[in-house]
Amino acid sequence: MSSSKSKSTLALLDAPELTYNHSTANISELCTQIRGQARDIEYTSDPALCIPKSNTRHSPASSSQVPLVIFYPKSTADVSVIAKACHERYVAITSFGGGTSLGGALASTRGGVCVDFREMGRIVELHEEDLDIVVQPNVGWVELNEYLGPKGLFFPPDPAPGARIGGMIAMSCSGTNAYRYGTIKSWVASLTLVLADGTIVKTRNRPRKSSAGYDLTNLVIGSEGTLALVTEAVLKVTAVPKNLSVGIASFETLQMAVDVVSKILKSGHLLEAIELADQESVGAINHSKLTNTDFLELPTLFLKFAGSTATVEAQTQYVERLCQEHGVRSLEISSEKERIDVIWGARKCLGNALVTMKKKDSDLFLSTDAAVPTSKMARLIEESVRIVESSGRGWFCANVGHVGDGNVHTAIVCPREDKRDAEKLLSQIQRLALELDGTITGEHGVGLKLRDLLIEEVGDEGVDMIRKIKFALDSKGILNPDKVVRLGVEI
Amino acid sequence: MSSSKSKSTLALLDAPELTYNHSTANISELCTQIRGQARDIEYTSDPALCIPKSNTRHSPASSSQVPLVIFYPKSTADVSVIAKACHERYVAITSFGGGTSLGGALASTRGGVCVDFREMGRIVELHEEDLDIVVQPNVGWVELNEYLGPKGLFFPPDPAPGARIGGMIAMSCSGTNAYRYGTIKSWVASLTLVLADGTIVKTRNRPRKSSAGYDLTNLVIGSEGTLALVTEAVLKVTAVPKNLSVGIASFETLQMAVDVVSKILKSGHLLEAIELADQESVGAINHSKLTNTDFLELPTLFLKFAGSTATVEAQTQYVERLCQEHGVRSLEISSEKERIDVIWGARKCLGNALVTMKKKDSDLFLSTDAAVPTSKMARLIEESVRIVESSGRGWFCANVGHVGDGNVHTAIVCPREDKRDAEKLLSQIQRLALELDGTITGEHGVGLKLRDLLIEEVGDEGVDMIRKIKFALDSKGILNPDKVVRLGVEI
């Protein structure tokens, strides 16, 4: 029989007990030690700065979960010095970039220190001929595309506008471009990592593909800072899409809209983006007055086309015919800049529009991030609405989908005091996604909130395999502890 | 200071000593035990069947490296029974599918047993609406596409024709379609795994994307059977490309051809395939008489176009103009079935054509698999030729490239007695690829042969991180031992 040590997995009950030393004396000596080794590293222990580092959008951390010090490294070597010292001294490390993650991924559950990448936001080197670019983790994707645009180049992953490359990698982000271009996993050639004990690993040079050894790059992408700190990335880029057109199509039923999408996916036509908004979402856009047009409050597809003029023409003709065949109520496709801004602007403002459905400032805005096979999308949305309605609370509920890859955000607006009940409904929707052969999170990650549902997705075995890897690479559990999987029963 | 146990990496010298029990008694009891638990599993210990399982194409294993028994499981549960018993009894396991891998990935370095997936070649379930298909590991990609084709569907990864899904996953394969469609990593939605101790893990359901937990799927893809046995896969599929055209373009110099490719990549035109053959390769095609046409013996691009008729027209017009601007010597683009077969047939026969350059049957055919950034391709090829020429041996040398993603195979034909010297030259070429910011293997994997060069690619730290993961998931080193990284100093 096998001892727990020789097993390929690590159950929670077999996990070693974690010991941290966050005493004032140890943290103070840590700072002295780190500055002794790398005198350029600035740091602060100002609570006004420390407290927000642990907060996550829409879900502030508990007041006890605050980093004691923030370090501002300037280089991979600096980060290595910090990790090595924390490893020696049993100090937990969280890290911070754009702060746009959801679900508690930033929470300093054990206290400890925060590595803020503020000083590592440099574009290191563009290789225009090779279509790749070397960047530090605190470069934002919006800023990156502002730099690349004039050169005719483009980096596709498009999560929340404030997101930075480091966090995007940590959370395995995507966005509206993922259907066409793939998630961030398709756009990272290699990473420079600092492991828990300070070891520096460069996962590759700059080849566009490689089968040399385990895929350390993709192991770290989506590991939410629990396996390594990413200090540099080689990103792939591509040509800016040309001849942009956008379309908006309204249908009587969700199923009709999804049927159109399903046909497009099977047709071989590769559009730029295919997004779905249900009628409540369109209602929220109208209600928000964030656009100067009123849209038909029906299940709606937002479509983007690009390529050679001939390609765009072929695609738009195909989509027009398809929409007509599926009883579209209203369809507009336009290549005029002004209409593009209005139509795509409506899709882009959706997140903010939904927030305007709050009745009181204190109301909560909560959402899911399930992804299911295309054929199950309509059912996921319809049943999600039914689940929320059946609560009889009259909460606002709307669904937005990256329908091209089956990712749906069901949003709820509810009074703050109903948080727990609302979260229960969201869990029901996430479970429904699993029943429909999907995932609990398409692009936002597990963080603290989805750890128990992750067990329902990949089984105890899957979670225990993840925990085994976690403890192998970070035996003391110092890197962003408690995220993705539980390390101890108490947190 | 850290003990070796608390480190994030595992150096070779710190690796635990491996103990196997391949005694006749233990193996015999193993067979009895396994049959007791799963009476359907057939097995054999016939040396005539066992010996070839350890051989790799172009590199037979040493005579001592032979599995003692082959098991033929029929299900995931069967494989779990086998792994669990081998784990308990310290018996090494290799696995076998199509047998097309290179570089020694199949070698039974420690003896032990082989799991042959012969009985697990079933297409389990096609989800046409969702563009995915569930398959067992012994389904071949050629056969899979024969099944999918009539339904208008297509699975892009195209390595050696005999390759099976299990091995393709193990080796992180690609082929001529990878520039357009990505490697196999882009086409696997989830895997069912049997870990070293028999634990069964299903990495996901069927979503097209997910950020739920560590990316166990991509960790196992390319791990060459050292972390898990893959017993089922959910593969993504896409629409069969329409309106196929192919082109062949000959240039005075390699650089001119590569410049054309570089422009295509930056143009945003997404062709179906872009392949490069140097003049020696074209010479080999002519010499082989495998096609009924003689081609111009110059650096040559093979191009494939598909999409809507409008897209194909736009692409071919663009490429024609581009080739003219870059002084193309000869250019043909055709959509006629007969010409497509001739032109693409020439590209497809290249592997076999190169083998016809053997002067004697006993001559060896050796090749590299480096991949570099696009701008370095011409230099890689030109310097590779120089390296081989400077040996003064007069060996035949030719270069074939999946130029769209920077992958080049430099092939050498040499007398068998010169094997060692030839391999030294190949190592020089692989090192050159690293100097040019590339990788030692774009699609073939590390196996036994490239383990030491892997250190030059990802550093001791990278290799030691891989070794740490290996021992975490397979503490007894029973799964395909000695591949990818060394587990002990002796093998």
PDB file of C-alpha atoms in Angstrom, chain A residues 122-127 131-137 139 144 147-148 165 190 192 202 205-206 231-237, chain B residues 437:
ATOM      1  CA  ARG A 122       8.468  48.740 -19.060  1.00  0.00           C
ATOM      2  CA  ILE A 123       8.181  47.556 -22.642  1.00  0.00           C
ATOM      3  CA  VAL A 124      11.581  45.929 -22.908  1.00  0.00           C
ATOM      4  CA  GLU A 125      12.004  45.100 -26.585  1.00  0.00           C
ATOM      5  CA  LEU A 126       9.826  44.829 -29.677  1.00  0.00           C
ATOM      6  CA  HIS A 127      10.837  42.332 -32.353  1.00  0.00           C
ATOM      7  CA  LEU A 131       5.897  39.497 -34.205  1.00  0.00           C
ATOM      8  CA  ASP A 132       6.851  39.324 -30.550  1.00  0.00           C
ATOM      9  CA  ILE A 133       7.455  41.789 -27.742  1.00  0.00           C
ATOM     10  CA  VAL A 134       9.201  41.496 -24.383  1.00  0.00           C
ATOM     11  CA  VAL A 135       7.412  43.259 -21.525  1.00  0.00           C
ATOM     12  CA  GLN A 136       7.516  43.622 -17.767  1.00  0.00           C
ATOM     13  CA  PRO A 137       4.437  42.532 -15.800  1.00  0.00           C
ATOM     14  CA  VAL A 139       2.403  46.885 -18.712  1.00  0.00           C
ATOM     15  CA  LEU A 144       0.495  47.951 -25.019  1.00  0.00           C
ATOM     16  CA  TYR A 147       2.234  51.339 -28.461  1.00  0.00           C
ATOM     17  CA  LEU A 148       1.730  48.591 -31.054  1.00  0.00           C
ATOM     18  CA  ILE A 165       0.071  41.635 -18.279  1.00  0.00           C
ATOM     19  CA  SER A 190       7.684  32.466 -22.698  1.00  0.00           C
ATOM     20  CA  THR A 192      10.544  34.697 -16.669  1.00  0.00           C
ATOM     21  CA  LYS A 202      13.101  31.455 -18.002  1.00  0.00           C
ATOM     22  CA  ASN A 205      13.506  31.885 -25.581  1.00  0.00           C
ATOM     23  CA  ARG A 206      11.318  33.346 -28.327  1.00  0.00           C
ATOM     24  CA  THR A 231       8.689  39.132 -13.845  1.00  0.00           C
ATOM     25  CA  GLU A 232       8.898  39.270 -17.637  1.00  0.00           C
ATOM     26  CA  ALA A 233       6.947  37.884 -20.585  1.00  0.00           C
ATOM     27  CA  VAL A 234       7.593  37.371 -24.271  1.00  0.00           C
ATOM     28  CA  LEU A 235       4.238  38.023 -25.910  1.00  0.00           C
ATOM     29  CA  LYS A 236       3.239  37.182 -29.458  1.00  0.00           C
ATOM     30  CA  VAL A 237       1.534  39.914 -31.433  1.00  0.00           C
TER      31      VAL A 237
ATOM     32  CA  ASP B 437      16.595  32.773 -29.530  1.00  0.00           C
TER      33      ASP B 437
END
